PDB file of C-alpha atoms in Angstrom:
ATOM      1  CA  MET A 136     115.084 -48.105 -41.098  1.00  0.00           C
ATOM      2  CA  THR A 137     111.808 -46.087 -41.813  1.00  0.00           C
ATOM      3  CA  ALA A 138     108.550 -46.793 -41.058  1.00  0.00           C
ATOM      4  CA  GLU A 139     107.547 -46.429 -44.801  1.00  0.00           C
ATOM      5  CA  ALA A 140     108.548 -50.255 -45.348  1.00  0.00           C
ATOM      6  CA  THR A 141     105.950 -51.373 -43.235  1.00  0.00           C
ATOM      7  CA  ASP A 142     103.043 -49.594 -46.288  1.00  0.00           C
ATOM      8  CA  SER A 143     104.342 -52.487 -48.448  1.00  0.00           C
ATOM      9  CA  ALA A 144     102.032 -55.211 -47.785  1.00  0.00           C
ATOM     10  CA  LEU A 145      99.208 -53.709 -49.514  1.00  0.00           C
ATOM     11  CA  SER A 146     100.471 -51.434 -52.087  1.00  0.00           C
ATOM     12  CA  ALA A 147      99.053 -51.202 -55.442  1.00  0.00           C
ATOM     13  CA  ASP A 148     102.283 -51.510 -57.303  1.00  0.00           C
ATOM     14  CA  ASP A 149     103.616 -54.526 -55.594  1.00  0.00           C
ATOM     15  CA  GLU A 150     102.490 -58.218 -56.056  1.00  0.00           C
ATOM     16  CA  LEU A 151     102.893 -60.469 -53.146  1.00  0.00           C
ATOM     17  CA  THR A 152     105.752 -63.077 -53.321  1.00  0.00           C
ATOM     18  CA  PRO A 153     105.336 -66.435 -52.089  1.00  0.00           C
ATOM     19  CA  LEU A 154     108.474 -67.729 -50.818  1.00  0.00           C
ATOM     20  CA  ALA A 155     109.590 -70.967 -49.503  1.00  0.00           C
ATOM     21  CA  PRO A 156     111.613 -71.535 -46.482  1.00  0.00           C
ATOM     22  CA  PRO A 157     115.490 -72.153 -47.040  1.00  0.00           C
ATOM     23  CA  THR A 158     115.339 -74.998 -45.000  1.00  0.00           C
ATOM     24  CA  VAL A 159     112.559 -77.635 -43.990  1.00  0.00           C
ATOM     25  CA  LYS A 160     112.281 -80.821 -41.499  1.00  0.00           C
ATOM     26  CA  GLU A 161     109.651 -82.609 -42.630  1.00  0.00           C
ATOM     27  CA  SER A 162     107.636 -83.338 -39.249  1.00  0.00           C
ATOM     28  CA  GLU A 163     104.466 -85.725 -40.698  1.00  0.00           C
ATOM     29  CA  SER A 164     104.088 -88.236 -43.236  1.00  0.00           C
ATOM     30  CA  VAL A 165     102.553 -86.903 -46.412  1.00  0.00           C
ATOM     31  CA  THR A 166     101.141 -87.800 -49.829  1.00  0.00           C
ATOM     32  CA  GLU A 167     103.134 -86.842 -52.697  1.00  0.00           C
ATOM     33  CA  PHE A 168     101.187 -84.540 -54.939  1.00  0.00           C
ATOM     34  CA  ASP A 169     100.572 -85.686 -58.622  1.00  0.00           C
ATOM     35  CA  LEU A 170      98.783 -83.115 -60.220  1.00  0.00           C
ATOM     36  CA  ARG A 171      98.085 -85.124 -63.333  1.00  0.00           C
ATOM     37  CA  THR A 172      96.313 -87.693 -61.827  1.00  0.00           C
ATOM     38  CA  ALA A 173      94.823 -86.291 -58.740  1.00  0.00           C
ATOM     39  CA  ASP A 174      91.399 -86.966 -57.966  1.00  0.00           C
ATOM     40  CA  PRO A 175      89.220 -85.156 -57.035  1.00  0.00           C
ATOM     41  CA  ILE A 176      91.010 -81.867 -57.887  1.00  0.00           C
ATOM     42  CA  SER A 177      88.912 -79.156 -55.808  1.00  0.00           C
ATOM     43  CA  PHE A 178      90.459 -75.846 -54.890  1.00  0.00           C
ATOM     44  CA  ALA A 179      90.372 -77.058 -51.235  1.00  0.00           C
ATOM     45  CA  VAL A 180      93.010 -79.801 -52.634  1.00  0.00           C
ATOM     46  CA  LEU A 181      95.051 -76.864 -54.515  1.00  0.00           C
ATOM     47  CA  GLU A 182      95.319 -74.817 -51.373  1.00  0.00           C
ATOM     48  CA  GLN A 183      96.157 -77.866 -49.346  1.00  0.00           C
ATOM     49  CA  ASN A 184      98.899 -79.242 -51.250  1.00  0.00           C
ATOM     50  CA  ARG A 185     100.306 -75.552 -52.361  1.00  0.00           C
ATOM     51  CA  THR A 186     101.055 -75.438 -48.659  1.00  0.00           C
ATOM     52  CA  TYR A 187     102.894 -79.183 -48.980  1.00  0.00           C
ATOM     53  CA  LEU A 188     104.693 -77.986 -52.076  1.00  0.00           C
ATOM     54  CA  TYR A 189     106.370 -74.703 -50.678  1.00  0.00           C
ATOM     55  CA  ARG A 190     107.738 -76.507 -47.443  1.00  0.00           C
ATOM     56  CA  ASN A 191     110.740 -77.313 -49.880  1.00  0.00           C
ATOM     57  CA  PHE A 192     112.528 -75.818 -52.742  1.00  0.00           C
ATOM     58  CA  ASP A 193     113.265 -79.153 -54.377  1.00  0.00           C
ATOM     59  CA  ARG A 194     109.775 -80.050 -54.182  1.00  0.00           C
ATOM     60  CA  LEU A 195     108.570 -76.986 -55.430  1.00  0.00           C
ATOM     61  CA  ASN A 196     111.282 -76.904 -58.714  1.00  0.00           C
ATOM     62  CA  GLY A 197     109.662 -80.358 -59.468  1.00  0.00           C
ATOM     63  CA  PHE A 198     106.364 -79.301 -59.880  1.00  0.00           C
ATOM     64  CA  ARG A 199     107.286 -76.108 -61.514  1.00  0.00           C
ATOM     65  CA  ALA A 200     108.752 -78.712 -64.330  1.00  0.00           C
ATOM     66  CA  THR A 201     105.973 -80.945 -64.036  1.00  0.00           C
ATOM     67  CA  VAL A 202     103.426 -77.811 -64.942  1.00  0.00           C
ATOM     68  CA  GLU A 203     106.073 -76.256 -67.554  1.00  0.00           C
ATOM     69  CA  GLY A 204     105.871 -79.784 -69.230  1.00  0.00           C
ATOM     70  CA  MET A 205     102.129 -80.710 -69.227  1.00  0.00           C
ATOM     71  CA  PRO A 206      99.883 -80.122 -72.721  1.00  0.00           C
ATOM     72  CA  THR A 207      98.223 -76.702 -73.063  1.00  0.00           C
ATOM     73  CA  SER A 208      94.980 -77.833 -74.011  1.00  0.00           C
ATOM     74  CA  GLY A 209      92.176 -80.687 -72.775  1.00  0.00           C
ATOM     75  CA  GLU A 210      92.267 -82.173 -69.323  1.00  0.00           C
ATOM     76  CA  GLU A 211      95.614 -81.786 -68.953  1.00  0.00           C
ATOM     77  CA  GLY A 212      95.693 -78.222 -69.827  1.00  0.00           C
ATOM     78  CA  ARG A 213      92.851 -77.483 -67.589  1.00  0.00           C
ATOM     79  CA  ARG A 214      95.307 -78.780 -64.794  1.00  0.00           C
ATOM     80  CA  ARG A 215      98.111 -76.954 -66.154  1.00  0.00           C
ATOM     81  CA  GLY A 216      96.215 -73.831 -65.250  1.00  0.00           C
ATOM     82  CA  LEU A 217      95.538 -74.919 -62.061  1.00  0.00           C
ATOM     83  CA  GLY A 218      99.163 -75.602 -61.081  1.00  0.00           C
ATOM     84  CA  TRP A 219     100.202 -72.214 -62.661  1.00  0.00           C
ATOM     85  CA  TRP A 220      97.889 -71.148 -59.527  1.00  0.00           C
ATOM     86  CA  MET A 221      99.782 -73.108 -56.575  1.00  0.00           C
ATOM     87  CA  LEU A 222     103.250 -71.546 -58.007  1.00  0.00           C
ATOM     88  CA  ALA A 223     101.595 -68.017 -57.875  1.00  0.00           C
ATOM     89  CA  GLU A 224     101.934 -67.758 -61.430  1.00  0.00           C
ATOM     90  CA  TYR A 225      98.865 -65.667 -61.763  1.00  0.00           C
ATOM     91  CA  GLY A 226      99.007 -63.710 -64.960  1.00  0.00           C
ATOM     92  CA  LYS A 227      99.781 -67.639 -66.555  1.00  0.00           C
ATOM     93  CA  CYS A 228      96.694 -69.061 -64.584  1.00  0.00           C
ATOM     94  CA  ALA A 229      94.015 -66.843 -65.828  1.00  0.00           C
ATOM     95  CA  ASP A 230      95.143 -66.768 -69.439  1.00  0.00           C
ATOM     96  CA  GLU A 231      95.113 -70.716 -69.888  1.00  0.00           C
ATOM     97  CA  LEU A 232      91.959 -71.516 -67.298  1.00  0.00           C
ATOM     98  CA  GLU A 233      90.167 -68.863 -69.392  1.00  0.00           C
ATOM     99  CA  ALA A 234      89.190 -71.718 -71.916  1.00  0.00           C
ATOM    100  CA  TYR A 235      87.802 -73.772 -69.318  1.00  0.00           C
ATOM    101  CA  ASP A 236      85.356 -71.374 -67.882  1.00  0.00           C
ATOM    102  CA  SER A 237      82.318 -74.201 -67.658  1.00  0.00           C
ATOM    103  CA  ASP A 238      84.160 -76.013 -65.208  1.00  0.00           C
ATOM    104  CA  ASP A 239      83.538 -74.432 -61.765  1.00  0.00           C
ATOM    105  CA  THR A 240      86.649 -75.233 -60.305  1.00  0.00           C
ATOM    106  CA  ALA A 241      88.708 -73.803 -63.029  1.00  0.00           C
ATOM    107  CA  ALA A 242      86.482 -70.615 -62.991  1.00  0.00           C
ATOM    108  CA  PHE A 243      87.019 -70.087 -59.224  1.00  0.00           C
ATOM    109  CA  THR A 244      90.459 -70.705 -59.242  1.00  0.00           C
ATOM    110  CA  ARG A 245      90.984 -68.435 -62.158  1.00  0.00           C
ATOM    111  CA  ALA A 246      88.840 -65.563 -60.397  1.00  0.00           C
ATOM    112  CA  LYS A 247      91.118 -66.091 -57.528  1.00  0.00           C
ATOM    113  CA  ALA A 248      94.238 -65.164 -59.953  1.00  0.00           C
ATOM    114  CA  LEU A 249      92.234 -62.169 -61.338  1.00  0.00           C
ATOM    115  CA  PHE A 250      92.122 -60.799 -58.420  1.00  0.00           C
ATOM    116  CA  SER A 251      95.657 -61.384 -57.134  1.00  0.00           C
ATOM    117  CA  LYS A 252      96.669 -59.641 -60.569  1.00  0.00           C
ATOM    118  CA  ARG A 253      93.870 -56.664 -59.480  1.00  0.00           C
ATOM    119  CA  ARG A 254      91.642 -57.392 -62.393  1.00  0.00           C
ATOM    120  CA  PHE A 255      88.786 -56.688 -59.780  1.00  0.00           C
ATOM    121  CA  GLU A 256      85.959 -56.517 -62.106  1.00  0.00           C
ATOM    122  CA  GLU A 257      86.731 -59.319 -64.381  1.00  0.00           C
ATOM    123  CA  ALA A 258      87.377 -61.458 -60.879  1.00  0.00           C
ATOM    124  CA  ALA A 259      83.922 -59.863 -59.696  1.00  0.00           C
ATOM    125  CA  LYS A 260      81.556 -61.488 -63.171  1.00  0.00           C
ATOM    126  CA  ILE A 261      83.060 -64.757 -62.074  1.00  0.00           C
ATOM    127  CA  PHE A 262      82.403 -64.861 -58.548  1.00  0.00           C
ATOM    128  CA  GLU A 263      78.988 -63.387 -59.385  1.00  0.00           C
ATOM    129  CA  ARG A 264      77.903 -66.333 -61.375  1.00  0.00           C
ATOM    130  CA  LEU A 265      79.571 -68.928 -58.927  1.00  0.00           C
ATOM    131  CA  THR A 266      77.382 -67.388 -56.193  1.00  0.00           C
ATOM    132  CA  ARG A 267      73.943 -67.712 -57.954  1.00  0.00           C
ATOM    133  CA  SER A 268      75.304 -71.007 -58.461  1.00  0.00           C
ATOM    134  CA  TYR A 269      76.472 -72.043 -55.215  1.00  0.00           C
ATOM    135  CA  PRO A 270      74.095 -69.597 -52.944  1.00  0.00           C
ATOM    136  CA  ALA A 271      75.275 -71.605 -49.698  1.00  0.00           C
ATOM    137  CA  GLU A 272      79.187 -71.494 -50.415  1.00  0.00           C
ATOM    138  CA  PRO A 273      80.206 -68.644 -48.595  1.00  0.00           C
ATOM    139  CA  ARG A 274      83.616 -67.952 -50.717  1.00  0.00           C
ATOM    140  CA  PRO A 275      82.441 -67.333 -54.150  1.00  0.00           C
ATOM    141  CA  ARG A 276      80.005 -64.382 -52.330  1.00  0.00           C
ATOM    142  CA  GLU A 277      83.186 -63.322 -50.349  1.00  0.00           C
ATOM    143  CA  GLY A 278      84.968 -63.196 -53.523  1.00  0.00           C
ATOM    144  CA  TRP A 279      82.022 -61.221 -55.163  1.00  0.00           C
ATOM    145  CA  ILE A 280      82.119 -58.512 -52.695  1.00  0.00           C
ATOM    146  CA  GLU A 281      85.507 -58.392 -51.938  1.00  0.00           C
ATOM    147  CA  SER A 282      86.282 -58.044 -55.767  1.00  0.00           C
ATOM    148  CA  ARG A 283      83.391 -55.002 -55.731  1.00  0.00           C
ATOM    149  CA  ILE A 284      85.161 -53.496 -52.728  1.00  0.00           C
ATOM    150  CA  GLU A 285      88.516 -53.214 -54.424  1.00  0.00           C
ATOM    151  CA  HIS A 286      87.077 -52.186 -57.852  1.00  0.00           C
ATOM    152  CA  GLY A 287      84.999 -49.405 -56.305  1.00  0.00           C
ATOM    153  CA  LEU A 288      88.056 -47.944 -54.340  1.00  0.00           C
ATOM    154  CA  GLU A 289      89.950 -48.327 -57.329  1.00  0.00           C
ATOM    155  CA  SER A 290      87.666 -46.400 -59.642  1.00  0.00           C
ATOM    156  CA  GLY A 291      87.105 -43.356 -57.038  1.00  0.00           C
ATOM    157  CA  ALA A 292      83.467 -44.795 -56.197  1.00  0.00           C
ATOM    158  CA  ASP A 293      82.050 -42.413 -53.080  1.00  0.00           C
ATOM    159  CA  PRO A 294      82.911 -44.976 -50.087  1.00  0.00           C
ATOM    160  CA  ASP A 295      79.930 -44.036 -48.087  1.00  0.00           C
ATOM    161  CA  ALA A 296      77.915 -44.850 -51.125  1.00  0.00           C
ATOM    162  CA  LEU A 297      79.670 -48.199 -51.420  1.00  0.00           C
ATOM    163  CA  VAL A 298      79.632 -49.381 -47.843  1.00  0.00           C
ATOM    164  CA  ALA A 299      75.780 -48.372 -47.673  1.00  0.00           C
ATOM    165  CA  GLU A 300      75.375 -51.177 -51.258  1.00  0.00           C
ATOM    166  CA  LEU A 301      77.660 -53.725 -49.795  1.00  0.00           C
ATOM    167  CA  ARG A 302      76.624 -53.729 -46.915  1.00  0.00           C
ATOM    168  CA  LYS A 303      73.145 -54.823 -47.839  1.00  0.00           C
ATOM    169  CA  GLU A 304      74.689 -57.026 -49.962  1.00  0.00           C
ATOM    170  CA  VAL A 305      76.033 -59.259 -46.644  1.00  0.00           C
ATOM    171  CA  GLU A 306      72.873 -58.948 -44.682  1.00  0.00           C
ATOM    172  CA  SER A 307      71.075 -59.974 -47.391  1.00  0.00           C
ATOM    173  CA  ALA A 308      73.120 -63.543 -47.991  1.00  0.00           C
ATOM    174  CA  PRO A 309      71.797 -66.409 -45.926  1.00  0.00           C
ATOM    175  CA  ASP A 310      71.538 -65.835 -42.287  1.00  0.00           C
ATOM    176  CA  GLU A 311      75.055 -67.909 -41.570  1.00  0.00           C
ATOM    177  CA  PHE A 312      77.017 -65.838 -44.011  1.00  0.00           C
ATOM    178  CA  ALA A 313      77.057 -62.566 -41.603  1.00  0.00           C
ATOM    179  CA  GLU A 314      78.635 -64.861 -38.987  1.00  0.00           C
ATOM    180  CA  SER A 315      81.150 -66.683 -40.431  1.00  0.00           C
ATOM    181  CA  ALA A 316      84.580 -66.018 -41.332  1.00  0.00           C
ATOM    182  CA  GLU A 317      84.128 -64.605 -44.659  1.00  0.00           C
ATOM    183  CA  GLY A 318      81.199 -62.494 -43.564  1.00  0.00           C
ATOM    184  CA  CYS A 319      82.882 -61.263 -40.260  1.00  0.00           C
ATOM    185  CA  TYR A 320      86.314 -60.327 -43.038  1.00  0.00           C
ATOM    186  CA  LEU A 321      83.758 -58.618 -45.239  1.00  0.00           C
ATOM    187  CA  LEU A 322      82.150 -56.186 -42.431  1.00  0.00           C
ATOM    188  CA  ALA A 323      85.805 -55.276 -41.212  1.00  0.00           C
ATOM    189  CA  ARG A 324      86.943 -54.466 -44.613  1.00  0.00           C
ATOM    190  CA  LEU A 325      83.582 -52.254 -44.976  1.00  0.00           C
ATOM    191  CA  HIS A 326      84.647 -50.402 -41.286  1.00  0.00           C
ATOM    192  CA  GLU A 327      87.940 -49.924 -42.838  1.00  0.00           C
ATOM    193  CA  VAL A 328      86.634 -47.917 -45.640  1.00  0.00           C
ATOM    194  CA  GLU A 329      84.669 -46.180 -43.320  1.00  0.00           C
ATOM    195  CA  ARG A 330      87.652 -45.852 -41.448  1.00  0.00           C
ATOM    196  CA  ASP A 331      86.168 -47.244 -38.093  1.00  0.00           C
ATOM    197  CA  TRP A 332      89.429 -48.891 -36.970  1.00  0.00           C
ATOM    198  CA  GLU A 333      88.110 -50.271 -33.662  1.00  0.00           C
ATOM    199  CA  SER A 334      85.027 -51.950 -35.156  1.00  0.00           C
ATOM    200  CA  ALA A 335      87.192 -53.277 -38.544  1.00  0.00           C
ATOM    201  CA  LEU A 336      89.777 -54.428 -35.555  1.00  0.00           C
ATOM    202  CA  ASP A 337      86.900 -56.242 -33.431  1.00  0.00           C
ATOM    203  CA  CYS A 338      85.655 -57.733 -36.664  1.00  0.00           C
ATOM    204  CA  TYR A 339      89.300 -58.908 -37.801  1.00  0.00           C
ATOM    205  CA  GLU A 340      89.722 -60.175 -34.320  1.00  0.00           C
ATOM    206  CA  ARG A 341      86.000 -62.289 -34.547  1.00  0.00           C
ATOM    207  CA  ALA A 342      87.266 -64.043 -38.095  1.00  0.00           C
ATOM    208  CA  ARG A 343      90.420 -64.612 -36.886  1.00  0.00           C
ATOM    209  CA  ARG A 344      88.922 -66.815 -34.045  1.00  0.00           C
ATOM    210  CA  MET A 345      86.873 -68.732 -36.725  1.00  0.00           C
ATOM    211  CA  ASP A 346      89.457 -69.464 -39.205  1.00  0.00           C
ATOM    212  CA  GLY A 347      93.152 -68.797 -38.352  1.00  0.00           C
ATOM    213  CA  THR A 348      94.171 -69.696 -41.826  1.00  0.00           C
ATOM    214  CA  HIS A 349      92.351 -67.093 -44.274  1.00  0.00           C
ATOM    215  CA  ARG A 350      95.394 -65.096 -45.411  1.00  0.00           C
ATOM    216  CA  ALA A 351      93.675 -62.055 -46.917  1.00  0.00           C
ATOM    217  CA  LEU A 352      92.088 -61.567 -43.122  1.00  0.00           C
ATOM    218  CA  LEU A 353      95.530 -62.000 -41.392  1.00  0.00           C
ATOM    219  CA  THR A 354      97.152 -59.689 -43.997  1.00  0.00           C
ATOM    220  CA  ARG A 355      94.732 -56.947 -43.896  1.00  0.00           C
ATOM    221  CA  PHE A 356      94.479 -57.589 -39.888  1.00  0.00           C
ATOM    222  CA  ALA A 357      97.993 -57.256 -39.078  1.00  0.00           C
ATOM    223  CA  HIS A 358      98.394 -54.670 -41.596  1.00  0.00           C
ATOM    224  CA  LEU A 359      95.679 -52.465 -39.494  1.00  0.00           C
ATOM    225  CA  ALA A 360      97.165 -53.477 -36.374  1.00  0.00           C
ATOM    226  CA  GLU A 361     100.717 -51.828 -37.273  1.00  0.00           C
ATOM    227  CA  ARG A 362      99.327 -48.952 -38.292  1.00  0.00           C
ATOM    228  CA  THR A 363      97.189 -48.085 -35.351  1.00  0.00           C
ATOM    229  CA  GLY A 364     100.100 -48.990 -33.116  1.00  0.00           C
ATOM    230  CA  LEU A 365      99.070 -51.904 -31.993  1.00  0.00           C
ATOM    231  CA  ASP A 366     102.496 -53.730 -32.163  1.00  0.00           C
ATOM    232  CA  GLU A 367     102.310 -56.448 -29.910  1.00  0.00           C
ATOM    233  CA  LEU A 368      99.214 -57.527 -31.875  1.00  0.00           C
ATOM    234  CA  ALA A 369     100.308 -56.674 -35.429  1.00  0.00           C
ATOM    235  CA  ILE A 370     103.488 -59.016 -34.575  1.00  0.00           C
ATOM    236  CA  THR A 371     101.295 -62.182 -33.187  1.00  0.00           C
ATOM    237  CA  VAL A 372      98.972 -61.844 -36.408  1.00  0.00           C
ATOM    238  CA  TYR A 373     102.074 -61.785 -38.621  1.00  0.00           C
ATOM    239  CA  GLU A 374     103.736 -64.670 -37.068  1.00  0.00           C
ATOM    240  CA  GLN A 375     100.408 -66.170 -37.664  1.00  0.00           C
ATOM    241  CA  LEU A 376     100.738 -65.414 -41.255  1.00  0.00           C
ATOM    242  CA  VAL A 377     104.146 -66.242 -42.109  1.00  0.00           C
ATOM    243  CA  CYS A 378     103.976 -69.689 -40.485  1.00  0.00           C
ATOM    244  CA  GLN A 379     101.792 -70.834 -43.340  1.00  0.00           C
ATOM    245  CA  HIS A 380     103.563 -71.763 -46.371  1.00  0.00           C
ATOM    246  CA  PRO A 381     103.667 -70.040 -48.679  1.00  0.00           C
ATOM    247  CA  ALA A 382     104.412 -67.237 -46.884  1.00  0.00           C
ATOM    248  CA  ASP A 383     105.166 -63.759 -48.535  1.00  0.00           C
ATOM    249  CA  ARG A 384     107.786 -61.196 -49.280  1.00  0.00           C
ATOM    250  CA  ASP A 385     105.980 -58.285 -47.696  1.00  0.00           C
ATOM    251  CA  SER A 386     104.713 -59.693 -44.953  1.00  0.00           C
ATOM    252  CA  LEU A 387     108.415 -61.301 -43.615  1.00  0.00           C
ATOM    253  CA  VAL A 388     109.769 -57.495 -44.293  1.00  0.00           C
ATOM    254  CA  ASN A 389     107.192 -56.029 -42.382  1.00  0.00           C
ATOM    255  CA  LEU A 390     107.111 -58.508 -39.608  1.00  0.00           C
ATOM    256  CA  GLY A 391     110.932 -57.889 -39.534  1.00  0.00           C
ATOM    257  CA  VAL A 392     110.694 -54.161 -38.954  1.00  0.00           C
ATOM    258  CA  LEU A 393     108.266 -54.661 -36.216  1.00  0.00           C
ATOM    259  CA  TYR A 394     110.837 -57.427 -34.866  1.00  0.00           C
ATOM    260  CA  GLU A 395     113.664 -54.573 -35.016  1.00  0.00           C
ATOM    261  CA  ASP A 396     111.772 -51.903 -33.448  1.00  0.00           C
ATOM    262  CA  HIS A 397     111.126 -53.999 -30.214  1.00  0.00           C
ATOM    263  CA  GLY A 398     114.424 -54.765 -30.231  1.00  0.00           C
ATOM    264  CA  ARG A 399     114.477 -58.414 -31.537  1.00  0.00           C
ATOM    265  CA  ASP A 400     116.613 -58.062 -33.948  1.00  0.00           C
ATOM    266  CA  SER A 401     117.900 -61.627 -34.514  1.00  0.00           C
ATOM    267  CA  ASP A 402     114.422 -62.336 -35.094  1.00  0.00           C
ATOM    268  CA  ALA A 403     114.359 -59.935 -37.794  1.00  0.00           C
ATOM    269  CA  ALA A 404     117.513 -60.758 -39.685  1.00  0.00           C
ATOM    270  CA  ALA A 405     115.772 -64.126 -39.629  1.00  0.00           C
ATOM    271  CA  CYS A 406     113.056 -62.710 -41.767  1.00  0.00           C
ATOM    272  CA  TYR A 407     115.559 -60.757 -44.168  1.00  0.00           C
ATOM    273  CA  ASP A 408     117.505 -63.723 -44.392  1.00  0.00           C
ATOM    274  CA  THR A 409     114.418 -65.737 -45.655  1.00  0.00           C
ATOM    275  CA  VAL A 410     113.249 -63.380 -47.813  1.00  0.00           C
ATOM    276  CA  SER A 411     116.765 -62.708 -49.331  1.00  0.00           C
ATOM    277  CA  LYS A 412     117.806 -66.516 -49.617  1.00  0.00           C
ATOM    278  CA  ASN A 413     114.211 -66.897 -51.846  1.00  0.00           C
ATOM    279  CA  ASP A 414     115.278 -63.779 -53.917  1.00  0.00           C
ATOM    280  CA  PRO A 415     119.166 -62.681 -54.102  1.00  0.00           C
ATOM    281  CA  THR A 416     118.635 -59.451 -56.313  1.00  0.00           C
ATOM    282  CA  ASP A 417     115.753 -57.982 -53.367  1.00  0.00           C
ATOM    283  CA  GLU A 418     118.083 -55.134 -52.449  1.00  0.00           C
ATOM    284  CA  ARG A 419     115.606 -54.005 -49.524  1.00  0.00           C
ATOM    285  CA  ALA A 420     115.934 -57.327 -47.859  1.00  0.00           C
ATOM    286  CA  LEU A 421     119.879 -57.284 -48.136  1.00  0.00           C
ATOM    287  CA  LEU A 422     120.071 -53.867 -46.527  1.00  0.00           C
ATOM    288  CA  TYR A 423     117.225 -54.534 -43.981  1.00  0.00           C
ATOM    289  CA  LEU A 424     119.616 -58.049 -43.058  1.00  0.00           C
ATOM    290  CA  ALA A 425     122.642 -56.090 -43.118  1.00  0.00           C
ATOM    291  CA  ASP A 426     121.156 -53.372 -40.525  1.00  0.00           C
ATOM    292  CA  ALA A 427     119.948 -55.980 -38.289  1.00  0.00           C
ATOM    293  CA  ARG A 428     123.074 -57.789 -38.181  1.00  0.00           C
ATOM    294  CA  ALA A 429     124.911 -54.668 -37.563  1.00  0.00           C
ATOM    295  CA  ALA A 430     122.309 -54.103 -34.757  1.00  0.00           C
ATOM    296  CA  MET A 431     123.088 -57.650 -33.152  1.00  0.00           C
ATOM    297  CA  SER A 432     126.964 -56.999 -33.479  1.00  0.00           C
ATOM    298  CA  SER A 433     126.255 -53.550 -31.837  1.00  0.00           C
ATOM    299  CA  PHE A 434     124.385 -55.569 -29.015  1.00  0.00           C
ATOM    300  CA  TYR A 435     127.197 -58.211 -28.570  1.00  0.00           C
ATOM    301  CA  ASP A 436     130.024 -55.849 -28.052  1.00  0.00           C
ATOM    302  CA  GLU A 437     128.153 -53.777 -25.539  1.00  0.00           C
ATOM    303  CA  ASP A 438     127.304 -56.783 -23.551  1.00  0.00           C
ATOM    304  CA  LEU A 439     130.923 -57.678 -23.864  1.00  0.00           C
ATOM    305  CA  GLU A 440     131.991 -54.161 -22.890  1.00  0.00           C
ATOM    306  CA  LYS A 441     129.939 -54.090 -19.534  1.00  0.00           C
ATOM    307  CA  LYS A 442     131.247 -57.930 -18.706  1.00  0.00           C
ATOM    308  CA  GLU A 443     134.729 -56.252 -18.513  1.00  0.00           C
ATOM    309  CA  ASP A 444     133.717 -53.297 -17.003  1.00  0.00           C
ATOM    310  CA  ARG A 445     132.430 -55.484 -14.451  1.00  0.00           C
ATOM    311  CA  LEU A 446     135.658 -57.365 -14.201  1.00  0.00           C
ATOM    312  CA  ASN A 447     138.174 -54.728 -13.759  1.00  0.00           C
TER     313      ASN A 447
END
């Protein structure tokens, strides 16, 4: 197993693949979500019920069938586009919601989908408009600034100039933004661009304490902790991340690699097994799963030999 596997979480070539758990026991009563009739239907509602969908394969597959069967125009067409985001079909979401740009929920969801497809410049334009319309709301502003960070890095902008420009954007935002989880997260991103790892880790930790469900924050925090040799911290943050449904393939693989490095082979095997059950064609997960199981077998064999030696 090589350390290179841990870099996959933020690869420009890999889109995160959300995974449903192989088996789930419902621990709480939930209300069945109907995309066609839900009212109101905000982005927060989409996020909440996306988690609910990914807790059960049958429920997820039934929802997919519903979305596929919905009309492509009118109000049902708008809801169909929102449904594609819930299913992590970001390309379809971005295409089908383009016709509903005047609807703020559809526009925000489309911007999130464009960001996921690394179409940062397009996403930034939508987030900017929503920021102007809702200056007190932190999430559109976060999306706008983060899209500009990613677009700048991708287009080869000078890192120092980029950081200086966008730090001014954070500082000129309403006072409460800088102290929000979104503001702390963006400051951490800017510290990362500056390669100031210690300050970045501090800001990520502050943001995590404010919002332990912020997926992008947890992903980048775990990855940076891993890169800087803080394995125990990385494991803690990855565990927090993958417990949120849907989990993603790369975070599970990265967590599995860390588990193996610390001798937790059965935990590593559980991570790889979840990935392989969701995608039986994932050769890397199957290879890692075989390695982890072999390590478990070797450990038990050695333990048995020690017991036999003591008995003899």
